[in-house]
PDB file of C-alpha atoms in Angstrom:
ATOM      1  CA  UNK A1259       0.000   0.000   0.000  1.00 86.00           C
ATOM      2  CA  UNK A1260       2.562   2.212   0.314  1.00 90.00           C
ATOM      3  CA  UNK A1261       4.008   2.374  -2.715  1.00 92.00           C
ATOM      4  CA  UNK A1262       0.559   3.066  -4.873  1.00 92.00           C
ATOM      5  CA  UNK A1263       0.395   6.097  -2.269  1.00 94.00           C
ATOM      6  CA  UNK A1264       4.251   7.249  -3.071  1.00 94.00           C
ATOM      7  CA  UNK A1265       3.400   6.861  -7.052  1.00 94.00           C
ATOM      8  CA  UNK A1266       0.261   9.086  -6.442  1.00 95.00           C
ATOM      9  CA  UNK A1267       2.190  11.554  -4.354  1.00 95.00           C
ATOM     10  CA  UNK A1268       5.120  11.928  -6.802  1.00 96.00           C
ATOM     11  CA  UNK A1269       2.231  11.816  -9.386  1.00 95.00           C
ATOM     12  CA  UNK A1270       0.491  15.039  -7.561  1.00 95.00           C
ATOM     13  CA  UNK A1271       3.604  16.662  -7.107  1.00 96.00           C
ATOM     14  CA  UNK A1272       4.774  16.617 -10.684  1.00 95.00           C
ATOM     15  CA  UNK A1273       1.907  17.830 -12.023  1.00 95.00           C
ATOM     16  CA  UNK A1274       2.148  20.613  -9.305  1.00 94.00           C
ATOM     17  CA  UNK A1275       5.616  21.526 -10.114  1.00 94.00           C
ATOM     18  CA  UNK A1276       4.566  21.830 -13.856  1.00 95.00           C
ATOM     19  CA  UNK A1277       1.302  23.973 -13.710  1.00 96.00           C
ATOM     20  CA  UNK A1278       3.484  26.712 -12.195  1.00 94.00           C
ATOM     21  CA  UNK A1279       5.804  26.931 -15.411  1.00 95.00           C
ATOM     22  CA  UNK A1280       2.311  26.773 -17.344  1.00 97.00           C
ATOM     23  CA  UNK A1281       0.969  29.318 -15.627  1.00 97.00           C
ATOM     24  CA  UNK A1282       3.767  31.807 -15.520  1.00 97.00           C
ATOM     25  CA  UNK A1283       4.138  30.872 -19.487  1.00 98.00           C
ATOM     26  CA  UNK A1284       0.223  31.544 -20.312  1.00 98.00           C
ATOM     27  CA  UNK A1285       0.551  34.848 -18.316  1.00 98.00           C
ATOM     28  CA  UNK A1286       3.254  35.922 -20.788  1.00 98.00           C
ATOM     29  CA  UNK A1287       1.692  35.009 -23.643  1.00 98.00           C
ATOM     30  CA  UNK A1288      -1.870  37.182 -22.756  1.00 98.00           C
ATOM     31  CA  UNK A1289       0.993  39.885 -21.999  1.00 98.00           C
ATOM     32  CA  UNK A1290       2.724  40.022 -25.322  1.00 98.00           C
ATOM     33  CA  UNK A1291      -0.250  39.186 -27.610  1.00 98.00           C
ATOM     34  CA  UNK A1292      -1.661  42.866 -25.824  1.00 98.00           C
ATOM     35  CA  UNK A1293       1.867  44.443 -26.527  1.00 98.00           C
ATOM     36  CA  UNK A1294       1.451  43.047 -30.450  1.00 98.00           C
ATOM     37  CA  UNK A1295      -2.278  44.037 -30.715  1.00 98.00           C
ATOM     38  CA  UNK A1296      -0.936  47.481 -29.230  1.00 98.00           C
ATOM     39  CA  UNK A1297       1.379  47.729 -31.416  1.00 98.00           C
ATOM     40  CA  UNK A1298      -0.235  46.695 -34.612  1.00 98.00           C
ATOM     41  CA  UNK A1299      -2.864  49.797 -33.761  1.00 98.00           C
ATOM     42  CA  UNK A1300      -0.002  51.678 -33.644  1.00 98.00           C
ATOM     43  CA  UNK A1301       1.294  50.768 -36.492  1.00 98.00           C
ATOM     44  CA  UNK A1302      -1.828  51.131 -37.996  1.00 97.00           C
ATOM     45  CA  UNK A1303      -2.435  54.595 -37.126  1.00 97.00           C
ATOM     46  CA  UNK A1304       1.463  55.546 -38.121  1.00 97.00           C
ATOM     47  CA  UNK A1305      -0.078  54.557 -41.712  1.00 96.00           C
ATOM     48  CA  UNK A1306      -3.215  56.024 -41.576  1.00 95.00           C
ATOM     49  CA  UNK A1307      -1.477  59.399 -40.444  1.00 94.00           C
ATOM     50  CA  UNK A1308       1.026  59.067 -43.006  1.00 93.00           C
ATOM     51  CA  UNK A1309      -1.307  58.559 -45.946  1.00 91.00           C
ATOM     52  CA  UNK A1310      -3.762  61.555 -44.710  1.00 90.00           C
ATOM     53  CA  UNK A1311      -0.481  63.861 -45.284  1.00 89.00           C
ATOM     54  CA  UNK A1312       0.881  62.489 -48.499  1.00 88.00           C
ATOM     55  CA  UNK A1313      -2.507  62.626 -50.024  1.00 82.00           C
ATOM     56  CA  UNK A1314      -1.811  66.596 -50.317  1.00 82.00           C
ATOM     57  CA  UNK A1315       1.492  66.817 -51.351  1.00 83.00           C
ATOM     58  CA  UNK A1316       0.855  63.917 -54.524  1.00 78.00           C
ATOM     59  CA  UNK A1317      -1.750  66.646 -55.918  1.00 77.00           C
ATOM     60  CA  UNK A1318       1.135  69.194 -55.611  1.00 80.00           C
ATOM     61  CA  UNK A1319       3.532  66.691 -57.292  1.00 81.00           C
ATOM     62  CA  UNK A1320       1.006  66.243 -59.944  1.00 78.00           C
ATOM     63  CA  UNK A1321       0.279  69.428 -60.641  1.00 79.00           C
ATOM     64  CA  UNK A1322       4.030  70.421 -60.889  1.00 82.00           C
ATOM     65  CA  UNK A1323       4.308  67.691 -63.165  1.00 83.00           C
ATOM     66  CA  UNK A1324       1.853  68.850 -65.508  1.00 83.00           C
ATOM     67  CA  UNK A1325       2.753  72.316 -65.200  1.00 78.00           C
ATOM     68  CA  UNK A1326       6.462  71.742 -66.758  1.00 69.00           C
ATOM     69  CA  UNK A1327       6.974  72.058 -70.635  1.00 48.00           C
ATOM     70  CA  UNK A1328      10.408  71.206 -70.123  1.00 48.00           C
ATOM     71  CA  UNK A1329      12.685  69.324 -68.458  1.00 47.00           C
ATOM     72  CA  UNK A1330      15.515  70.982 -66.494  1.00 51.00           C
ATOM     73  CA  UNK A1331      19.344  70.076 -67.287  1.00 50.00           C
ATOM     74  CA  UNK A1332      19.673  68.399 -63.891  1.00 51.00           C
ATOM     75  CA  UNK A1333      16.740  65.600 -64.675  1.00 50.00           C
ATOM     76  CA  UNK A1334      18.203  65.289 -68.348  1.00 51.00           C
ATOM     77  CA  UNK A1335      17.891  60.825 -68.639  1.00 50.00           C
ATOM     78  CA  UNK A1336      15.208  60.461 -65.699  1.00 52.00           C
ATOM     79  CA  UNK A1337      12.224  59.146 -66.489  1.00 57.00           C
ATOM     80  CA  UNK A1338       8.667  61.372 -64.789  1.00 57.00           C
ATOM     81  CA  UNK A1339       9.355  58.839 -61.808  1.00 57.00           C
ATOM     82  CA  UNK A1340      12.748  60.086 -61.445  1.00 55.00           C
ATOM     83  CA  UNK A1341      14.477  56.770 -62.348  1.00 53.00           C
ATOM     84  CA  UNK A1342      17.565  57.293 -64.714  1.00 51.00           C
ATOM     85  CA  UNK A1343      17.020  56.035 -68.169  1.00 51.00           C
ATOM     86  CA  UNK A1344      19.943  53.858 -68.947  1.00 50.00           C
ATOM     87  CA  UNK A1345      18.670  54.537 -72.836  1.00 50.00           C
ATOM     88  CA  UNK A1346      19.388  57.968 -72.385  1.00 47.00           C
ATOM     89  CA  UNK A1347      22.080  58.048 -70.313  1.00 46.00           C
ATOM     90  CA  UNK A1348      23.464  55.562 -72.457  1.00 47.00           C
ATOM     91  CA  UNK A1349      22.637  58.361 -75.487  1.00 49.00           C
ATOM     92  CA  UNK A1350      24.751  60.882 -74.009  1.00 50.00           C
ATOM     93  CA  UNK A1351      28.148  58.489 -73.260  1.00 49.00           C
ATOM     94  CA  UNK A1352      27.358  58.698 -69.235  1.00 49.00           C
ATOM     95  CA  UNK A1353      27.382  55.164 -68.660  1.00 48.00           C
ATOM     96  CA  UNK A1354      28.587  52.044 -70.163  1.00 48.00           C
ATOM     97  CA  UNK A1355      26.072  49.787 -72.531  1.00 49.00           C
ATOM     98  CA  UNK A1356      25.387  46.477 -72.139  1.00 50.00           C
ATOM     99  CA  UNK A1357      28.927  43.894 -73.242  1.00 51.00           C
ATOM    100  CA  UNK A1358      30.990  46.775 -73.571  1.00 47.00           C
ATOM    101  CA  UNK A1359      33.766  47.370 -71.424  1.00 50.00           C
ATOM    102  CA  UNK A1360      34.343  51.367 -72.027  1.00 43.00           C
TER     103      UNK A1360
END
């Protein structure tokens, strides 16, 4: 009889000594899913905030845009994104062309 009782003890006491891990790890877990869900509506605001200003200045960009005839020297090769044309830069001897080596 004694040694059922032992078994069951050791049982109890195992089980003991793991819920209190369990616990402490489910507590953490509640505590950084709110730090992620905080942060997500933070994160979330950041880009509603962001888009609520650039939504002003892209009419002003577009308007520029259409509002130049020409294009000054200093965007000569850049496409209306502002991404260098390697056509054109390639046009004016600025760069080297594809399989040539200068």
């Amino acid at each position: 009889m004694l040694w059922p009782m032992l078994a069951l003890a050791l049982a109890v006491t195992g089980i003991a000594v793991l819920a209190v891990p369990a616990v402490r790890v489910f507590v953490e877990v509640r505590r950084l899913a709110r730090q992620v869900g905080e942060s997500s509506r933070r994160i979330t605001r950041a880009a509603e905030d962001l888009e609520r200003a650039t939504a002003p200045l892209g009419g002003h960009v577009d308007a520029l845009r259409r509002g130049r005839d020409d294009v000054p020297a200093s965007d000569e090769g850049l496409s209306p994104d502002g991404v260098l044309s390697s056509e054109s830069a390639a046009d004016r001897g600025q760069g080297l062309t594809h399989g040539s080596a200068g």
